Structure formats: C-alpha cells, structure tokens
Tab-separated table of C-alpha atoms in Angstrom:
chain	number	residue	atom	x	y	z
V	209	MET	CA	104.155	143.554	131.924
V	210	ILE	CA	100.830	142.404	130.413
V	211	ARG	CA	100.608	145.664	128.429
V	212	ASN	CA	104.124	145.092	127.051
V	213	TRP	CA	103.235	141.559	125.982
V	214	PHE	CA	100.104	142.764	124.155
V	215	LYS	CA	102.202	145.480	122.483
V	216	ASN	CA	104.746	142.880	121.307
V	217	ILE	CA	102.260	140.124	120.555
V	218	GLY	CA	103.082	138.628	117.180
V	219	PRO	CA	102.368	135.664	114.934
V	220	GLY	CA	102.163	133.202	117.871
V	221	PRO	CA	98.366	133.423	118.210
V	222	LEU	CA	98.077	133.016	114.422
V	223	VAL	CA	100.052	129.771	114.714
V	224	ALA	CA	97.718	128.654	117.522
V	225	ALA	CA	94.731	129.666	115.363
V	226	ALA	CA	96.139	127.577	112.509
V	227	PHE	CA	96.599	124.350	114.479
V	228	ILE	CA	93.313	124.534	116.416
V	229	GLY	CA	91.010	123.893	113.496
V	230	PRO	CA	88.041	121.537	113.091
V	231	GLY	CA	90.483	118.649	112.613
V	232	THR	CA	91.991	119.284	116.041
V	233	VAL	CA	88.535	119.672	117.587
V	234	THR	CA	87.398	116.402	115.994
V	235	VAL	CA	90.506	114.413	116.957
V	236	CYS	CA	90.487	115.783	120.546
V	237	THR	CA	86.757	115.043	120.826
V	238	LEU	CA	87.214	111.428	119.721
V	239	ALA	CA	90.277	111.046	121.993
V	240	GLY	CA	88.222	112.231	124.984
V	241	ILE	CA	85.221	110.048	124.096
V	242	ASN	CA	87.267	106.877	123.510
V	243	PHE	CA	90.061	107.218	126.085
V	244	GLY	CA	88.877	109.802	128.644
V	245	PHE	CA	91.813	111.717	130.165
V	246	ALA	CA	94.351	108.959	129.353
V	247	LEU	CA	95.869	110.703	126.295
V	248	LEU	CA	96.358	114.188	127.759
V	249	TRP	CA	100.085	113.333	127.988
V	250	ALA	CA	100.199	113.170	124.179
V	251	MET	CA	99.011	116.786	124.077
V	252	VAL	CA	101.754	117.796	126.574
V	253	LEU	CA	104.328	116.121	124.296
V	254	SER	CA	102.789	117.889	121.289
V	255	ILE	CA	103.025	121.303	122.995
V	256	ILE	CA	106.724	120.819	123.854
V	257	ALA	CA	107.481	119.682	120.287
V	258	THR	CA	105.533	122.597	118.804
V	259	VAL	CA	107.285	125.198	120.994
V	260	VAL	CA	110.743	123.814	120.057
V	261	LEU	CA	110.074	123.690	116.305
V	262	GLN	CA	108.114	126.977	116.081
V	263	GLU	CA	110.865	128.821	118.004
V	264	MET	CA	113.353	127.592	115.391
V	265	ALA	CA	111.063	128.749	112.555
V	266	ALA	CA	110.609	132.185	114.169
V	267	ARG	CA	114.362	132.578	114.747
V	268	LEU	CA	115.047	131.659	111.125
V	269	GLY	CA	112.542	134.245	109.851
V	270	ILE	CA	113.898	137.100	112.004
V	271	ILE	CA	117.629	136.450	111.402
V	272	SER	CA	117.545	135.431	107.707
V	273	LYS	CA	114.679	137.797	106.726
V	274	LYS	CA	113.373	134.923	104.589
V	275	GLY	CA	110.653	132.307	104.802
V	276	LEU	CA	111.480	128.606	105.304
V	277	SER	CA	110.643	127.632	101.715
V	278	GLU	CA	112.821	130.476	100.348
V	279	VAL	CA	115.767	129.317	102.464
V	280	ILE	CA	115.372	125.673	101.407
V	281	ARG	CA	115.192	126.764	97.752
V	282	SER	CA	118.356	128.831	98.049
V	283	GLN	CA	120.362	126.296	100.131
V	284	ILE	CA	119.860	123.065	98.159
V	285	SER	CA	122.447	123.348	95.415
V	286	ASN	CA	121.723	120.059	93.606
V	287	PRO	CA	119.028	120.846	90.957
V	288	LEU	CA	117.372	117.396	91.224
V	289	LEU	CA	117.220	117.475	95.037
V	290	ARG	CA	115.965	121.068	94.956
V	291	THR	CA	113.199	120.137	92.509
V	292	LEU	CA	112.196	117.098	94.588
V	293	ALA	CA	112.171	119.207	97.775
V	294	ILE	CA	110.010	121.899	96.150
V	295	ILE	CA	107.576	119.291	94.751
V	296	LEU	CA	107.350	117.634	98.191
V	297	ILE	CA	106.723	120.949	99.984
V	298	LEU	CA	104.172	122.167	97.410
V	299	SER	CA	102.382	118.794	97.537
V	300	ALA	CA	102.282	118.662	101.332
V	301	ILE	CA	101.387	122.286	101.992
V	302	VAL	CA	99.621	123.797	98.983
V	303	ILE	CA	97.722	120.730	97.732
V	304	GLY	CA	97.232	119.509	101.323
V	305	ASN	CA	95.768	122.827	102.463
V	306	ALA	CA	93.419	122.891	99.473
V	307	ALA	CA	92.108	119.516	100.690
V	308	TYR	CA	91.851	120.660	104.323
V	309	GLU	CA	90.134	123.959	103.551
V	310	ALA	CA	86.729	122.359	102.974
V	311	GLY	CA	87.118	120.754	106.409
V	312	ASN	CA	88.027	124.104	108.004
V	313	ILE	CA	84.937	125.800	106.573
V	314	SER	CA	82.716	122.761	107.258
V	315	GLY	CA	83.839	122.777	110.897
V	316	SER	CA	82.898	126.430	111.244
V	317	ILE	CA	79.516	125.650	109.635
V	318	LEU	CA	78.903	122.867	112.221
V	319	GLY	CA	79.295	125.454	114.986
V	320	LEU	CA	76.837	127.877	113.350
V	321	GLU	CA	74.308	125.156	112.465
V	322	THR	CA	74.254	123.911	116.064
V	323	LEU	CA	73.218	127.430	117.087
V	324	PHE	CA	71.013	128.559	114.172
V	325	GLY	CA	70.022	125.423	112.274
V	326	SER	CA	70.787	124.625	108.644
V	327	GLN	CA	70.601	127.518	106.145
V	328	THR	CA	70.649	126.491	102.480
V	329	ILE	CA	69.602	127.902	99.118
V	330	ALA	CA	68.610	125.746	96.127
V	331	ILE	CA	70.252	126.528	92.771
V	332	GLY	CA	68.926	124.024	90.254
V	333	ARG	CA	69.462	120.575	91.752
V	334	VAL	CA	72.235	121.745	94.075
V	335	ASN	CA	71.634	122.946	97.647
V	336	LEU	CA	74.266	125.512	98.636
V	337	ASN	CA	75.065	126.143	102.298
V	338	LEU	CA	74.712	129.879	103.013
V	339	PHE	CA	77.030	129.705	106.041
V	340	SER	CA	79.805	128.354	103.802
V	341	ILE	CA	79.459	131.331	101.467
V	342	LEU	CA	79.353	133.755	104.434
V	343	ILE	CA	82.547	132.303	105.957
V	344	GLY	CA	84.213	132.394	102.537
V	345	ILE	CA	83.333	136.083	102.128
V	346	ILE	CA	84.695	136.976	105.600
V	347	ALA	CA	87.966	135.106	104.916
V	348	PHE	CA	88.249	136.649	101.434
V	349	VAL	CA	87.805	140.229	102.702
V	350	LEU	CA	90.365	139.814	105.512
V	351	LEU	CA	92.946	138.244	103.189
V	352	TYR	CA	92.304	140.653	100.309
V	353	ILE	CA	92.884	143.712	102.520
V	354	GLY	CA	96.465	142.408	102.679
V	355	ASN	CA	97.209	144.226	105.928
V	356	TYR	CA	99.097	142.052	108.421
V	357	LYS	CA	98.049	144.132	111.455
V	358	VAL	CA	94.324	143.888	110.595
V	359	LEU	CA	94.656	140.130	110.074
V	360	GLU	CA	96.620	139.712	113.296
V	361	LYS	CA	94.113	141.639	115.448
V	362	THR	CA	91.120	139.782	113.952
V	363	LEU	CA	92.649	136.349	114.496
V	364	ILE	CA	93.845	137.183	118.032
V	365	SER	CA	90.263	138.221	118.920
V	366	LEU	CA	88.902	134.957	117.511
V	367	VAL	CA	91.558	132.891	119.349
V	368	ILE	CA	90.629	134.568	122.663
V	369	LEU	CA	86.923	133.881	121.953
V	370	MET	CA	87.661	130.254	121.096
V	371	SER	CA	89.878	129.769	124.166
V	372	LEU	CA	87.256	131.142	126.553
V	373	ALA	CA	84.481	129.079	124.917
V	374	PHE	CA	86.304	125.747	125.271
V	375	LEU	CA	87.720	126.573	128.727
V	376	ILE	CA	84.256	127.417	130.119
V	377	THR	CA	82.816	124.231	128.565
V	378	ALA	CA	85.526	122.077	130.194
V	379	ILE	CA	84.983	123.685	133.624
V	380	MET	CA	81.203	123.151	133.319
V	381	THR	CA	81.719	119.379	132.961
V	382	LYS	CA	83.324	119.323	136.476
V	383	PRO	CA	86.033	116.730	135.702
V	384	ASP	CA	87.890	114.648	138.298
V	385	TRP	CA	91.053	116.777	138.487
V	386	SER	CA	93.152	113.980	140.019
V	387	GLU	CA	92.401	111.869	136.909
V	388	VAL	CA	93.178	114.859	134.674
V	389	PHE	CA	96.640	115.300	136.268
V	390	LYS	CA	97.248	111.566	136.022
V	391	GLY	CA	96.461	111.715	132.294
V	392	LEU	CA	98.784	114.722	131.850
V	393	PHE	CA	101.896	113.190	133.399
V	394	ILE	CA	101.588	109.378	133.129
V	395	PRO	CA	101.904	108.161	129.496
V	396	ASN	CA	99.343	105.545	128.490
V	397	PHE	CA	100.464	103.856	125.271
V	398	SER	CA	98.870	100.808	123.600
V	399	SER	CA	98.087	99.321	120.198
V	400	GLU	CA	94.477	100.532	120.618
V	401	ASN	CA	95.366	104.216	121.031
V	402	ILE	CA	98.445	104.497	118.752
V	403	LEU	CA	96.609	106.062	115.801
V	404	THR	CA	94.857	108.543	118.110
V	405	VAL	CA	98.226	109.508	119.650
V	406	ILE	CA	99.662	110.071	116.146
V	407	ALA	CA	96.602	112.099	115.183
V	408	LEU	CA	96.897	114.280	118.325
V	409	ILE	CA	100.571	114.995	117.617
V	410	GLY	CA	99.928	115.460	113.898
V	411	THR	CA	97.085	117.913	114.471
V	412	THR	CA	99.215	120.061	116.830
V	413	VAL	CA	102.719	119.928	115.351
V	414	VAL	CA	101.533	121.078	111.920
V	415	PRO	CA	104.167	121.203	109.139
V	416	TYR	CA	102.621	124.219	107.390
V	417	ASN	CA	102.885	126.252	110.612
V	418	LEU	CA	106.682	126.118	110.359
V	419	PHE	CA	106.462	127.890	106.993
V	420	LEU	CA	103.730	130.296	108.146
V	421	HIS	CA	105.622	131.329	111.299
V	422	ALA	CA	108.952	131.950	109.525
V	423	SER	CA	107.174	134.149	106.964
V	424	LEU	CA	104.991	136.100	109.416
V	425	VAL	CA	107.729	137.074	111.896
V	426	LYS	CA	109.312	139.169	109.108
V	427	GLU	CA	106.122	141.250	109.009
V	428	LYS	CA	106.230	141.904	112.763
V	429	TRP	CA	109.886	142.097	113.783
V	430	LYS	CA	112.971	143.406	111.964
V	431	ASN	CA	115.848	143.222	114.478
V	432	GLU	CA	117.875	140.514	116.236
V	433	THR	CA	116.958	142.126	119.579
V	434	ASP	CA	113.306	141.189	118.915
V	435	LEU	CA	114.100	137.475	119.325
V	436	LYS	CA	113.181	137.600	123.026
V	437	PHE	CA	109.708	138.910	122.120
V	438	ALA	CA	109.301	136.226	119.447
V	439	ARG	CA	110.188	133.477	121.956
V	440	LYS	CA	107.724	134.722	124.597
V	441	ASP	CA	105.047	135.141	121.933
V	442	THR	CA	105.578	131.578	120.689
V	443	ILE	CA	105.605	129.921	124.118
V	444	ILE	CA	102.508	131.741	125.450
V	445	ALA	CA	100.444	131.216	122.273
V	446	VAL	CA	101.343	127.530	121.759
V	447	VAL	CA	100.757	126.639	125.437
V	448	LEU	CA	97.393	128.459	125.273
V	449	GLY	CA	96.526	126.486	122.132
V	450	GLY	CA	97.482	123.239	123.854
V	451	VAL	CA	95.289	124.094	126.849
V	452	VAL	CA	92.367	124.672	124.456
V	453	SER	CA	92.920	121.211	122.917
V	454	MET	CA	93.039	119.663	126.391
V	455	CYS	CA	89.790	121.431	127.332
V	456	ILE	CA	88.104	119.803	124.326
V	457	MET	CA	89.355	116.348	125.419
V	458	ILE	CA	88.174	116.980	129.004
V	459	SER	CA	84.727	118.098	127.767
V	460	ALA	CA	84.394	115.018	125.541
V	461	ALA	CA	85.370	112.673	128.399
V	462	ALA	CA	82.152	113.724	130.185
V	463	ILE	CA	80.017	112.036	127.495
V	464	LYS	CA	79.207	108.410	128.221
V	465	SER	CA	76.238	106.978	126.299
V	466	PHE	CA	76.001	109.154	123.184
V	467	GLU	CA	77.266	108.553	119.647
V	468	VAL	CA	79.762	111.288	118.801
V	469	ASN	CA	81.389	111.665	115.379
V	470	ASN	CA	82.286	115.355	115.532
V	471	ALA	CA	82.208	118.411	117.802
V	472	ALA	CA	78.631	119.308	116.836
V	473	ASP	CA	77.565	115.913	118.224
V	474	LEU	CA	79.634	116.702	121.313
V	475	ALA	CA	77.653	119.939	121.764
V	476	LYS	CA	74.361	117.994	121.551
V	477	GLY	CA	75.712	115.314	123.892
V	478	LEU	CA	76.591	117.872	126.559
V	479	GLU	CA	73.127	119.467	126.443
V	480	PRO	CA	71.210	116.873	128.563
V	481	LEU	CA	73.936	116.914	131.226
V	482	PHE	CA	74.862	120.590	131.453
V	483	GLY	CA	72.055	122.511	129.715
V	484	ASN	CA	71.983	124.724	126.623
V	485	TYR	CA	74.892	126.896	127.767
V	486	ALA	CA	77.517	124.161	127.346
V	487	SER	CA	76.224	123.568	123.834
V	488	VAL	CA	76.346	127.291	123.024
V	489	PHE	CA	79.913	127.756	124.302
V	490	LEU	CA	81.121	124.680	122.426
V	491	SER	CA	79.425	125.802	119.195
V	492	VAL	CA	80.985	129.279	119.436
V	493	GLY	CA	84.383	127.656	120.003
V	494	LEU	CA	83.929	125.370	116.997
V	495	PHE	CA	82.925	128.321	114.782
V	496	ALA	CA	86.003	130.309	115.887
V	497	ALA	CA	88.293	127.286	115.382
V	498	GLY	CA	86.946	126.760	111.862
V	499	ILE	CA	87.096	130.336	110.639
V	500	THR	CA	90.616	131.001	112.000
V	501	SER	CA	91.954	127.925	110.196
V	502	ALA	CA	89.944	128.852	107.071
V	503	ILE	CA	91.969	132.096	106.995
V	504	THR	CA	95.420	130.797	107.997
V	505	ALA	CA	95.497	127.718	105.696
V	506	PRO	CA	95.226	129.711	102.414
V	507	LEU	CA	97.659	132.308	103.816
V	508	ALA	CA	100.252	129.618	104.665
V	509	ALA	CA	99.862	128.021	101.231
V	510	ALA	CA	100.395	131.395	99.523
V	511	TYR	CA	103.609	132.010	101.501
V	512	VAL	CA	104.892	128.506	100.734
V	513	ALA	CA	104.106	128.707	97.002
V	514	SER	CA	105.701	132.173	96.747
V	515	GLY	CA	108.859	131.023	98.544
V	516	CYS	CA	109.198	127.769	96.569
V	517	LEU	CA	108.626	129.387	93.176
V	518	GLY	CA	110.591	132.601	93.810
V	519	TRP	CA	107.563	134.907	93.724
V	520	SER	CA	107.032	138.034	95.799
V	521	SER	CA	105.637	137.291	99.266
V	522	ASN	CA	103.905	140.675	99.439
V	523	MET	CA	100.331	139.987	100.592
V	524	LYS	CA	98.989	142.330	97.889
V	525	SER	CA	100.882	140.801	94.954
V	526	LYS	CA	98.796	139.111	92.215
V	527	ARG	CA	100.391	135.647	92.376
V	528	PHE	CA	100.218	135.581	96.196
V	529	ARG	CA	96.524	136.441	96.024
V	530	LEU	CA	95.821	133.877	93.290
V	531	VAL	CA	97.124	131.025	95.490
V	532	TRP	CA	94.959	131.810	98.519
V	533	ILE	CA	91.929	132.628	96.337
V	534	PHE	CA	92.212	129.184	94.681
V	535	ILE	CA	92.430	127.373	98.037
V	536	LEU	CA	89.613	129.404	99.606
V	537	ALA	CA	87.403	128.848	96.530
V	538	MET	CA	87.974	125.058	96.681
V	539	GLY	CA	87.019	125.082	100.353
V	540	VAL	CA	83.842	127.115	99.821
V	541	LEU	CA	82.798	124.978	96.834
V	542	PHE	CA	83.213	121.577	98.529
V	543	SER	CA	81.785	122.678	101.870
V	544	SER	CA	78.772	124.497	100.352
V	545	ILE	CA	77.604	121.427	98.379
V	546	GLY	CA	77.755	119.276	101.535
V	547	PHE	CA	81.028	117.440	100.912
V	548	LYS	CA	81.413	115.112	103.949
V	549	SER	CA	84.737	115.977	105.552
V	550	ILE	CA	84.982	114.331	108.982
V	551	GLU	CA	86.755	111.156	107.797
V	552	ILE	CA	88.988	113.163	105.443
V	553	ILE	CA	89.952	115.509	108.292
V	554	LYS	CA	90.944	112.518	110.449
V	555	PHE	CA	92.959	111.003	107.574
V	556	ALA	CA	94.651	114.362	106.895
V	557	GLN	CA	95.736	114.685	110.537
V	558	VAL	CA	97.429	111.258	110.426
V	559	ALA	CA	99.058	112.172	107.075
V	560	ASN	CA	100.340	115.394	108.632
V	561	GLY	CA	101.905	113.393	111.448
V	562	LEU	CA	103.742	111.264	108.875
V	563	LEU	CA	104.893	114.300	106.860
V	564	LEU	CA	106.271	116.050	109.941
V	565	PRO	CA	109.648	114.210	110.106
V	566	VAL	CA	110.529	115.426	106.604
V	567	MET	CA	109.688	119.051	107.404
V	568	ALA	CA	111.406	118.889	110.814
V	569	GLY	CA	114.482	117.410	109.124
V	570	PHE	CA	114.623	120.334	106.682
V	571	LEU	CA	114.342	122.822	109.541
V	572	LEU	CA	117.023	121.147	111.711
V	573	TRP	CA	119.435	121.072	108.774
V	574	ILE	CA	119.000	124.779	108.086
V	575	MET	CA	119.128	125.811	111.769
V	576	ASN	CA	122.693	124.470	111.976
V	577	LYS	CA	124.056	126.524	109.075
V	578	SER	CA	126.302	129.394	110.269
V	579	SER	CA	126.108	130.931	106.792
V	580	ILE	CA	122.416	131.699	107.419
V	581	LEU	CA	122.109	132.205	111.174
V	582	GLY	CA	125.637	133.056	112.351
V	583	LYS	CA	125.772	133.111	116.171
V	584	PHE	CA	122.018	132.403	116.289
V	585	LYS	CA	122.321	128.869	114.920
V	586	ASN	CA	121.081	125.983	117.073
V	587	THR	CA	122.800	125.268	120.369
V	588	LEU	CA	123.623	121.699	121.409
V	589	LEU	CA	120.552	121.618	123.686
V	590	GLN	CA	118.253	122.865	120.882
V	591	ASN	CA	119.637	120.170	118.580
V	592	ILE	CA	119.102	117.472	121.222
V	593	PHE	CA	115.445	118.535	121.596
V	594	GLY	CA	115.054	118.817	117.813
V	595	ILE	CA	116.528	115.364	117.133
V	596	ALA	CA	114.430	113.822	119.929
V	597	ILE	CA	111.274	115.287	118.340
V	598	LEU	CA	112.385	114.016	114.920
V	599	VAL	CA	112.990	110.485	116.281
V	600	ILE	CA	109.604	110.428	118.059
V	601	ALA	CA	107.849	111.621	114.883
V	602	MET	CA	109.618	108.940	112.784
V	603	PHE	CA	108.804	106.208	115.341
V	604	LEU	CA	105.114	107.167	115.417
V	605	GLY	CA	105.045	107.312	111.610
V	606	VAL	CA	106.410	103.759	111.280
V	607	LYS	CA	103.993	102.494	113.951
V	608	SER	CA	101.024	104.041	112.146
V	609	ILE	CA	102.002	102.449	108.809
V	610	LEU	CA	102.294	99.049	110.512
V	611	LYS	CA	98.918	99.606	112.171
V	612	VAL	CA	97.256	100.538	108.870
V	613	PHE	CA	98.544	97.327	107.262
V	614	ASN	CA	97.451	95.303	110.325
V	615	LEU	CA	101.024	94.341	111.199
V	616	LEU	CA	100.758	95.537	114.819
C-alpha cells in the first residue's frame, strides 16, 4: 500500500511545499509565542479548507486538461470582465509572487545563517549575501531543467526533510498534550487574535496553489481513473503540511521570556532550554521551507501568466522561462542586498487571506459547469463545503479590514 502511494505520489507535496514557506513559519511562530496552543483550531480549519479547494483544482486539471487560469480565460465571454479577471489574477499571483520571492529566499538564508553564520561579499558599497546567490542558483538549475519528475522528486525530498525537522523540534519541547488537544478542537476567537487567525488561514489556503495544482496534475495524470490517486495525494500532503505548521506553533509556545520576530530567533530561543540540537533541527526546517517556496512561487507565476495570456505552458518554452527567471531574479536581488522582509511577509499573508474569496469564487463557479467537467462537476456536498469556506474567508476579510481601520 505504501509502495503504491509513493508510485502514485503527485503534485500534493509540491502544494504543501508551496504553502509552508518562511511566511508560514513566521506567522506560526508568532501565533505560538503570543497565543500558545490556543489557535491550533485555526490550522485545523485551514487544512479542511485547503483539502476541499485543492481537490477541486486537481479535479479540474485532470478532467479539463487545462490550468485554472486557462479555463477562466476561455469561460468568461464578456471582454471587459475577462480583462478585469486576468488583470486581477496576474496582479495577485505574478506580481504578488515577485514580492514574496525575496521573503522565500530570505527565510532560507535565516536557516543557513543560524547554522553557519553570515556569509557576504562586498561589491563596491554593496554587501551581497552569498547564501542568497547559492539558493538562487539551485532554484534556477532545477527550474531550467524543465523536467517535472526531477522537480517533483527534489521537492518531495525537501518536504520530508522539513517535516522531520519541525516534528522532532516540537517533540523535544515536551508540550502539555492535553492543552494541545484543547487548542485543536475548542475555537478561541477574540479581537486580539483576529489578525493572527486571518494570517494563519491566509498562509495555508494560498490562492496561487489553486493555479499551481490544476496545472501540475496534467503533468502527472492523464485519465479520469486517476482521480482517486489525485484525491489521496492531496489529502495526505495537505494534512502533512498542516501538521508541520502545528509543530512550529507548538515549538514556539515553549518560549516564554525571549523576544522572537522570526524563526531564526525561535531557534536561538530554544537553545537555552533544549540545547543545540533543537536549534539545528529548526534551522534545517526553515532552510527547507524557504528553498521549496523559492522554487514553487516562480513556477506557479509562470503557469498563471501562461494560462492568462494564452502562452504555452511547456516548462521549456521561452516565455514560461522568462516569467520564472524574472521572479527568481527579483527575489535574489532583494534578499542578497539585505532587504528586510519579515513585516512584508506578514502583510502579504494577510493580503492573501483577503484575496482568497475572489479566487475561491472563480473556482466554485467553474466547478459547477457541466460543459467543462461533465459528470465530475461539484456535488451538492462539495458545493456546501465550498460555499462555507467562501463565507468564512469573506467574514474574516471584512473583520481584518475593520481591525486595520480600528473599527473593531
């Protein structure tokens, strides 16, 4: 059974790799520091929402043989609405990922610097971070090869490494498991934690993953009969990713009197309590989280741009490569000159949470079209779950806007 799953493993781990980036690590760290185990329920809600939406995206990709942006482009007949939709998607995904990429690479650098110290080279008046350039080169080579199977195997290995690193760290902190289970199943909701709840949901239910998943399943599976493999792949990978996020929150809850602004601080904060090993495992996990997202973010943006603009989505095509090269280059540039990204990462996660209702609305609309999915369109139960997720996302979005303007 395990051998069969590994044989049919697909884009699920890549989706998990994409949502567990430095932003997720940072948000989960701050949630654990500020609220202990009290917001673990928000991660459970996020996992359920992610499984529901990602299953829809995977089903769309396998049945229609198209990516989500291609389907939206072909199904909106009104030219003005189509143009507005394409501008919205390109702005949210392509421009957004260009902004996040520096954070992805910077997060990976934090993990390496905690282990090996800072490594810079002076060029004129500018100090360039050598780790940033190294991570950029690794991501460039993997993406330029343009082979889905190579990319898949590399990212799955990194996800397993990251999962083990954070799981071991959480176990080492010896949490009170009764409090952990209480936090998992009893919602704790207040005006103080609302923005953190939105950030946790926004960092897990990532809009660009819907586009990435729909595009990648076409590379792995070709037949309707493969849907069962796609569903198992999605559920196992997303739940594993959620467990990793929870492990980070549990680890952070162990820190009491230590100022923590990011996961590198968390690694240092764990050192006096649990020794060097906790710091090492956490740093390895942070490096893996950063580099996986540094690879998947440009890849997702390239798929989205190609689908929106009617280009070829072949990983070796010139236009496809130009998109991810641009995003990767922006990330390397900003991260190598020491662009401070922690606050921007936190802001981006909240923005993602607000953008989610729009993307989820697009997906729900398409998943009910018989002309695209035939007998595989959404069932009543799938629509109920989808609408519930949409309503929750809209409610949290409104609450966050009110909070920002001090109206709550």
